[in-house]
Short mmCIF file of C-alpha atoms (C1' of nucleotides) and ligand atoms in Angstrom, two decimals:
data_model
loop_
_atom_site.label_atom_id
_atom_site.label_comp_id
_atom_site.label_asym_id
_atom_site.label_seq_id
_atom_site.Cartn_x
_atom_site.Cartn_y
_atom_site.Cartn_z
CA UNK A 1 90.34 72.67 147.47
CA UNK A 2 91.81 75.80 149.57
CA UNK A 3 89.47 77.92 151.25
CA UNK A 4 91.47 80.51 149.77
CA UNK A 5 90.78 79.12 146.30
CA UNK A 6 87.06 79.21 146.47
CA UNK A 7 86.23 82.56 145.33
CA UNK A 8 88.71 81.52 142.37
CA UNK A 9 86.65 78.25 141.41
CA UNK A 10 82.82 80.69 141.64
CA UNK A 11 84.54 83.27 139.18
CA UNK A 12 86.10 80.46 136.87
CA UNK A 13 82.45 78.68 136.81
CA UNK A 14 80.89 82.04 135.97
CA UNK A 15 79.86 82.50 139.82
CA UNK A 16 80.28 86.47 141.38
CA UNK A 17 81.72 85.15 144.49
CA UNK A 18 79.76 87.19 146.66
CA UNK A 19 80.33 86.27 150.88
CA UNK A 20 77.55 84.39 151.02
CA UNK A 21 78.10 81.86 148.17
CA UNK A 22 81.28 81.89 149.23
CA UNK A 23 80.78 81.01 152.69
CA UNK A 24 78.20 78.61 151.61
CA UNK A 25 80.72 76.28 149.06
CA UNK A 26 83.35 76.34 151.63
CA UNK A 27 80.24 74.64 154.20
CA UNK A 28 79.70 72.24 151.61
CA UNK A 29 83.49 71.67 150.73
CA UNK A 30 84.64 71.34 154.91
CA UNK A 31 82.02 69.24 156.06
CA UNK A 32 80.80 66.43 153.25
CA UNK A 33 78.22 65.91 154.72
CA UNK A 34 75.43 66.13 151.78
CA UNK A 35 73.37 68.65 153.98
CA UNK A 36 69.80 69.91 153.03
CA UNK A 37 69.50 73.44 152.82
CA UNK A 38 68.13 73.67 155.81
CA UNK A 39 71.69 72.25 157.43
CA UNK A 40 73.61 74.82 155.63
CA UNK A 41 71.13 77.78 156.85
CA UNK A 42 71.58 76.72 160.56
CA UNK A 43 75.39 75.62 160.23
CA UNK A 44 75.84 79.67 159.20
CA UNK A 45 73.24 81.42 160.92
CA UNK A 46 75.35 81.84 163.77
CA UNK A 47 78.21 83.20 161.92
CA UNK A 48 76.13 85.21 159.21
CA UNK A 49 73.25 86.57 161.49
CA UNK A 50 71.91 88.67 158.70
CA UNK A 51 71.22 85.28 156.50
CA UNK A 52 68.48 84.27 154.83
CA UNK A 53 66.89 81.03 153.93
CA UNK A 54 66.26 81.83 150.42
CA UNK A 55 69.73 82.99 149.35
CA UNK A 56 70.85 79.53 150.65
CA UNK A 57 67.96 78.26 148.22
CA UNK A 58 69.13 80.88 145.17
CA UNK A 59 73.05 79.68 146.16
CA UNK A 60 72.54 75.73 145.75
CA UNK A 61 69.78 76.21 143.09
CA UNK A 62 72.80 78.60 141.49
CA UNK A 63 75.22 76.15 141.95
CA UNK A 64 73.82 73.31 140.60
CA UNK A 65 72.82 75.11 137.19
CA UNK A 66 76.91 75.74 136.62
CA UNK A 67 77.47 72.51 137.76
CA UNK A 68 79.32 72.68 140.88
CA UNK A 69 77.34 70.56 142.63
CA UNK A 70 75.36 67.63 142.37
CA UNK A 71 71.75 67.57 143.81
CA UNK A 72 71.21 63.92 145.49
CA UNK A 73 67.21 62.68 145.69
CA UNK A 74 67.96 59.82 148.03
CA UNK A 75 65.20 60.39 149.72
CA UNK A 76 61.73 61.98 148.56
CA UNK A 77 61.61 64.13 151.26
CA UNK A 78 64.95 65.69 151.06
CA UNK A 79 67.36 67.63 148.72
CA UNK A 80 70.86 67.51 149.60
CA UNK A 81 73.87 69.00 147.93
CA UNK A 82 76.98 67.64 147.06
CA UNK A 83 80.40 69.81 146.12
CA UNK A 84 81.78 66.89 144.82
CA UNK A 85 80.63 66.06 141.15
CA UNK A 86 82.83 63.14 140.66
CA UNK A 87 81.05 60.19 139.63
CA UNK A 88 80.25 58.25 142.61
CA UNK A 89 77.54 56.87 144.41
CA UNK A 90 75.91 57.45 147.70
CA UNK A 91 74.26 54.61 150.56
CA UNK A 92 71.75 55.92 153.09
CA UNK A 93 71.79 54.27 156.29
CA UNK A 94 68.17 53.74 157.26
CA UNK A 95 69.13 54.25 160.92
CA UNK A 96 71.56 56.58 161.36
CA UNK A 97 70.60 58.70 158.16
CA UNK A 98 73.89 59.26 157.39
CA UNK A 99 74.80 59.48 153.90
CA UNK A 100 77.83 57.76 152.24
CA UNK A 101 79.78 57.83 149.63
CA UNK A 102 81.27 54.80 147.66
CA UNK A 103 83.37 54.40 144.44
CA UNK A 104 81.33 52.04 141.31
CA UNK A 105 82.26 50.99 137.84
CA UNK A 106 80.07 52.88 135.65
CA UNK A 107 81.76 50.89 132.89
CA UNK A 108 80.64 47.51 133.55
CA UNK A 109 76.70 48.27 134.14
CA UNK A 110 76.15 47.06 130.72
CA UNK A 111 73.28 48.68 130.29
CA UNK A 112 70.50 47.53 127.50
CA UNK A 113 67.56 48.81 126.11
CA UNK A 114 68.58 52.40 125.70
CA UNK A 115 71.09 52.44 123.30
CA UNK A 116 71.27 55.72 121.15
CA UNK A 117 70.25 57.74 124.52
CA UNK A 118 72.49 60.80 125.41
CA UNK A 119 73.53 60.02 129.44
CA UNK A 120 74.27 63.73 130.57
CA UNK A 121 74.16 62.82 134.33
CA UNK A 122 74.21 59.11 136.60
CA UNK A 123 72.99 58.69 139.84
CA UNK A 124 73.49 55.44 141.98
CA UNK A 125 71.48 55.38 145.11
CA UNK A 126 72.06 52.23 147.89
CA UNK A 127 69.35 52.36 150.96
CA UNK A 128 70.47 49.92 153.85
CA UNK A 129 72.05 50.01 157.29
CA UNK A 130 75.59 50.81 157.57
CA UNK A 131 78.45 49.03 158.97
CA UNK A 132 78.50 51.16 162.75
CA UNK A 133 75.01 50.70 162.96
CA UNK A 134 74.83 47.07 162.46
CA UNK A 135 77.24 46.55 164.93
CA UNK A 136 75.20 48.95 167.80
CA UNK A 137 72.23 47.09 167.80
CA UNK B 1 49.44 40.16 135.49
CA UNK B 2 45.90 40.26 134.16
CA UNK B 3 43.23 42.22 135.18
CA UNK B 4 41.26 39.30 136.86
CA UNK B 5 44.45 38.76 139.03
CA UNK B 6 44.79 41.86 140.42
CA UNK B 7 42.63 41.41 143.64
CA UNK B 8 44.12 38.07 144.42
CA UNK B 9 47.76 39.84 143.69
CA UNK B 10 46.89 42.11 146.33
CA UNK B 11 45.26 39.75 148.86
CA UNK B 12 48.43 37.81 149.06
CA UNK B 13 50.33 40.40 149.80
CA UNK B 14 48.29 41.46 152.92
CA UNK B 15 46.20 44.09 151.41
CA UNK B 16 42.72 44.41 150.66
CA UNK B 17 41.12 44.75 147.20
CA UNK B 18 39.10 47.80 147.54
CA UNK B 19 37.54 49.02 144.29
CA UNK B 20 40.06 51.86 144.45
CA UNK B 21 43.10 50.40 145.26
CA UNK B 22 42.37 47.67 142.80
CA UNK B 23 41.40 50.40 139.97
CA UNK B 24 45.01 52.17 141.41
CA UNK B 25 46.62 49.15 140.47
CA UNK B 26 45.24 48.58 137.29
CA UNK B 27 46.25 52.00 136.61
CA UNK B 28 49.86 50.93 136.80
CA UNK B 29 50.09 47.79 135.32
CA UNK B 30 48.26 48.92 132.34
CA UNK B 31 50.32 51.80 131.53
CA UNK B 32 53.65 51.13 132.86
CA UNK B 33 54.35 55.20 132.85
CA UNK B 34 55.76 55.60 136.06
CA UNK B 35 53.11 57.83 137.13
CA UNK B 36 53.08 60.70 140.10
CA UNK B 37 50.06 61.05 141.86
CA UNK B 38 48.83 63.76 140.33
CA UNK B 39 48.88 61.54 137.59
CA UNK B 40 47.12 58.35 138.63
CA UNK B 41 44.27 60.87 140.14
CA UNK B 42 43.54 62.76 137.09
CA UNK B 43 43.38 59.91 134.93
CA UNK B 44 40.82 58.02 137.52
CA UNK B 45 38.88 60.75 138.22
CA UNK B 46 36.74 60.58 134.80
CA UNK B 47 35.56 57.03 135.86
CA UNK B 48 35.73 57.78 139.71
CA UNK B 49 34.12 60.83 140.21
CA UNK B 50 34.03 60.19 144.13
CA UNK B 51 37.97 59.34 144.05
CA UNK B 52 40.03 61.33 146.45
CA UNK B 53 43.40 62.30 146.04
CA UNK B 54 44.21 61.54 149.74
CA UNK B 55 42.85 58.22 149.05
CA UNK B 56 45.43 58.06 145.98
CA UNK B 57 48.20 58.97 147.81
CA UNK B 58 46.64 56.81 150.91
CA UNK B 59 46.94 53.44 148.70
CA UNK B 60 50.45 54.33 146.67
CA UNK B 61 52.20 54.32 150.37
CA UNK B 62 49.96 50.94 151.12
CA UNK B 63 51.52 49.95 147.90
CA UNK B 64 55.03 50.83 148.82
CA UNK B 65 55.03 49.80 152.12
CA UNK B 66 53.79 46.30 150.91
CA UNK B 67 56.70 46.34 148.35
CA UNK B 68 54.41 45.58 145.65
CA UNK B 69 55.34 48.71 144.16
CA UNK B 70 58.94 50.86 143.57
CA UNK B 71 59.04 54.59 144.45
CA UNK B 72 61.26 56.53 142.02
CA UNK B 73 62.68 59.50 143.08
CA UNK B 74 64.47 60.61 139.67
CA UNK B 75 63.32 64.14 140.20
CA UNK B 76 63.16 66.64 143.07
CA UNK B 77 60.06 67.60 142.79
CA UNK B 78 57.87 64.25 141.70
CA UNK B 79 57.70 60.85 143.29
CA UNK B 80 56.70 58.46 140.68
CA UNK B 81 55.33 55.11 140.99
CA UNK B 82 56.19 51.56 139.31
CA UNK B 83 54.46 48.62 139.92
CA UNK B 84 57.46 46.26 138.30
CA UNK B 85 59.72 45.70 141.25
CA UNK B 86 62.16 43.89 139.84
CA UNK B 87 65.46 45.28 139.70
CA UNK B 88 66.23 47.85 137.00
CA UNK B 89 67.43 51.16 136.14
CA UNK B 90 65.36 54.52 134.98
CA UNK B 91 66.16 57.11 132.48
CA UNK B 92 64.31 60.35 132.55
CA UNK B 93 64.84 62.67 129.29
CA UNK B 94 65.14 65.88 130.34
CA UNK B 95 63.30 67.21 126.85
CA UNK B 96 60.28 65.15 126.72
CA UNK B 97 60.04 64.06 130.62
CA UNK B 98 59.24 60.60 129.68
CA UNK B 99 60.44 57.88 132.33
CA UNK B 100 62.24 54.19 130.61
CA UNK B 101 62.90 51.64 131.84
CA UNK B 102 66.48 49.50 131.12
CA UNK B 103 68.18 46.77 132.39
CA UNK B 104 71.53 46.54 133.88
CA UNK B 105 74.23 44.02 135.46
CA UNK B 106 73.90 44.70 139.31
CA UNK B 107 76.43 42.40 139.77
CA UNK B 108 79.19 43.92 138.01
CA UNK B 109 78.83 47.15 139.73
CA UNK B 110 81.92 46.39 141.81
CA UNK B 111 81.33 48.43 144.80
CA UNK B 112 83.74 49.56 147.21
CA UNK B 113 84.36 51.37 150.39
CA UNK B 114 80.96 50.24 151.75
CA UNK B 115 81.95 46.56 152.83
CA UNK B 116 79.82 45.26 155.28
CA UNK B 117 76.99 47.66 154.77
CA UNK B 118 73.32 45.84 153.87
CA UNK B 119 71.76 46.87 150.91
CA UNK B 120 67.99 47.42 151.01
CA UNK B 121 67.51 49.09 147.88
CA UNK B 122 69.07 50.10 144.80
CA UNK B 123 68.45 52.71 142.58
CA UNK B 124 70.31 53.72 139.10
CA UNK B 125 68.83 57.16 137.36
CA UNK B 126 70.21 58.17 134.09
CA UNK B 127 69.00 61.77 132.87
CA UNK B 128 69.59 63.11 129.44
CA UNK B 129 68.11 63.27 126.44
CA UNK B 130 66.01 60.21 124.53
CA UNK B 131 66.53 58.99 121.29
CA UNK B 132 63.50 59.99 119.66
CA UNK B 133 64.09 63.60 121.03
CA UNK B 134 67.48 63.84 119.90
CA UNK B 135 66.64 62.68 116.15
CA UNK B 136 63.27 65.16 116.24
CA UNK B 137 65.21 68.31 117.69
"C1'" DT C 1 19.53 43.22 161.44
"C1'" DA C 2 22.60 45.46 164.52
"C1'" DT C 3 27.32 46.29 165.53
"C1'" DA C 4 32.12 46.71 164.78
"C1'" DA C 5 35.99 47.45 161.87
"C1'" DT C 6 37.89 49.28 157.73
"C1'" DT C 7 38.20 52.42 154.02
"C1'" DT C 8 37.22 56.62 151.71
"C1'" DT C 9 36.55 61.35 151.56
"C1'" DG C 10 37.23 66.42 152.03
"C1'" DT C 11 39.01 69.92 154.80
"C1'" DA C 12 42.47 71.80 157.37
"C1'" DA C 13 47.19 71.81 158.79
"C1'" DC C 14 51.85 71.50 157.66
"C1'" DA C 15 56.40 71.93 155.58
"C1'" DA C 16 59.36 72.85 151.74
"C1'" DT C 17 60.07 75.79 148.12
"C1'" DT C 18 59.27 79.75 145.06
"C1'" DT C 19 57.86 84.41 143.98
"C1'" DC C 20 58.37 89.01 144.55
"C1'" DA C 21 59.48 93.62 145.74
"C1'" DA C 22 62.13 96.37 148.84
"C1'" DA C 23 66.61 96.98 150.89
"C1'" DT C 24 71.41 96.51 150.56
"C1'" DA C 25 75.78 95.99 148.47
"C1'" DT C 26 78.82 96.29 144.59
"C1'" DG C 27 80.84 98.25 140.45
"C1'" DA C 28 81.29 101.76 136.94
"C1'" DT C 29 81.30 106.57 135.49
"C1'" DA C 30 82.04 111.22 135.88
"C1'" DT D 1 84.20 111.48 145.99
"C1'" DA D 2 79.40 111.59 144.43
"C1'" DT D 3 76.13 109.57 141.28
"C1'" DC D 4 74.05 106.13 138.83
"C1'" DA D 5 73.30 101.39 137.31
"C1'" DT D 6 73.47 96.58 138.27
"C1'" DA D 7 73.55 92.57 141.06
"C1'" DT D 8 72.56 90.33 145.32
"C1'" DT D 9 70.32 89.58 149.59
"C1'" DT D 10 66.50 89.65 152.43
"C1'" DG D 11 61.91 88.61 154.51
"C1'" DA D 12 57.14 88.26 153.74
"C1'" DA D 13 53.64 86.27 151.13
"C1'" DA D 14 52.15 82.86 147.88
"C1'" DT D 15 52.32 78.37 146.15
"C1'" DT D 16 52.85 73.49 146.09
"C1'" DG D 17 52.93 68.78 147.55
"C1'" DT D 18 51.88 66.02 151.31
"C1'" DT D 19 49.95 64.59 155.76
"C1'" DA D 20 46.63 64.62 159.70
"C1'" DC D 21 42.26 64.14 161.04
"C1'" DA D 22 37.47 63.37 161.78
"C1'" DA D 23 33.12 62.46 159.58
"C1'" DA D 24 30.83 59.63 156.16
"C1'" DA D 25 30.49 55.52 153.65
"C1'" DT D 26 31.43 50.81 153.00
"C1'" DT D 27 32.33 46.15 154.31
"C1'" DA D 28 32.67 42.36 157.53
"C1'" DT D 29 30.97 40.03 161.69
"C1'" DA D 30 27.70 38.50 165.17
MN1 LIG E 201 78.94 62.41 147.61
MN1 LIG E 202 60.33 51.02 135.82
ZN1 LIG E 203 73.90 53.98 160.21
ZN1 LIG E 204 62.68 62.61 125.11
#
DNA sequence: TATAATTTTGTAACAATTTCAAATATGATA
DNA sequence: TATCATATTTGAAATTGTTACAAAATTATA
């Protein structure tokens, strides 16, 4: 997605693009990251002086409820966000901390035991070391 | 595991049977409910009057870091507990808030883009609604 | 028994998040 | 443009879940 398209994609999700939501999915659409809210407050502080901590919390809380991003629990210490609500799944190095992405066949899990269950939303989480930092050390 | 075992289950794996870690694990083994803290406290506190919830949330990280038990972080705001570490998948209905447990092929997962990364841990969370609250509702 | 080590307990500290009301910005109406 | 209504942002205070810590209690050792 454009950066000029993002006030586009707020309105069409039934979002008031306002310059801080804006400012906020285009953070979350440049860097892929999957930052806390604390990443995204500090990433913009410097740009938006006047911003606050809470309307980074009411802009990812307001995102997530229309769906435009995906909240990852990785870790039970930290929310992170994710623009991209593809089904995919995400690997935590244990070192570096860094966050990954990675492609899975939802098809083939083959699951058992809950058949008749509505699945509104899948979330595959890998903990490990990654490839850079297994070579480093 | 019995209830007689549960000292000796916890002696080989390097941790001492205290009345309260032993009466923490009984907890979980007899009720398989994937229980926060909050929970595990209020339901020992009846029989324990002297129990502490420090000392609750004291032995659950013993637990975990003893890998004798699986944190489950399904939800942002509630670790839960498991004491069945084998490897399976948990569904959360979003209606009810009732964790289950089902089984699924790890093997045909067919992951890619994270070659040569080690895997520590793997997680699979399902949310949506349960059977029994979609026929009720 | 005396002593040392471990565990439990309760309080205080801490950090993340939410609540809330005032301030600000935006949009509509006249 | 001026006025009014609505929506959004802001910052402080409140709340919540968790951790740190030191004293008390328990258990193991000499
Ligand atoms: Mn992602
Ligand atoms: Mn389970
Ligand atoms: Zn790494
Ligand atoms: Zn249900």
């Amino acid at each position: 997605m454009k950066i000029e398209d993002i006030a586009e994609y707020l309105k069409n999700n039934g979002i008031k693009p306002s310059y801080q939501r804006v400012r906020v999915f285009e953070y979350l659409i440049k860097n892929k990251n999957h930052p806390t809210v604390d990443m995204v407050f500090r990433a913009l502080v410097g740009e938006i002086p006047t911003l606050s901590k809470t309307t980074v919390y009411n802009t990812l809380k307001l995102f997530a409820e229309k769906n435009i991003v995906i909240v990852i629990n990785i870790e039970d210490n930290e929310i992170r966000y994710d623009a991209d609500t593809s089904v995919h799944g995400h690997f935590k190095c244990e070192k570096c901390g860094k966050v990954y992405d990675f492609q899975f066949d939802e098809e083939n899990l083959n699951i058992k035991t809950i058949e008749g269950f509505d699945f509104r939303q899948t979330h595959l989480y890998i903990k490990g070391i990654c490839k850079n930092c297994k070579m480093n050390y």
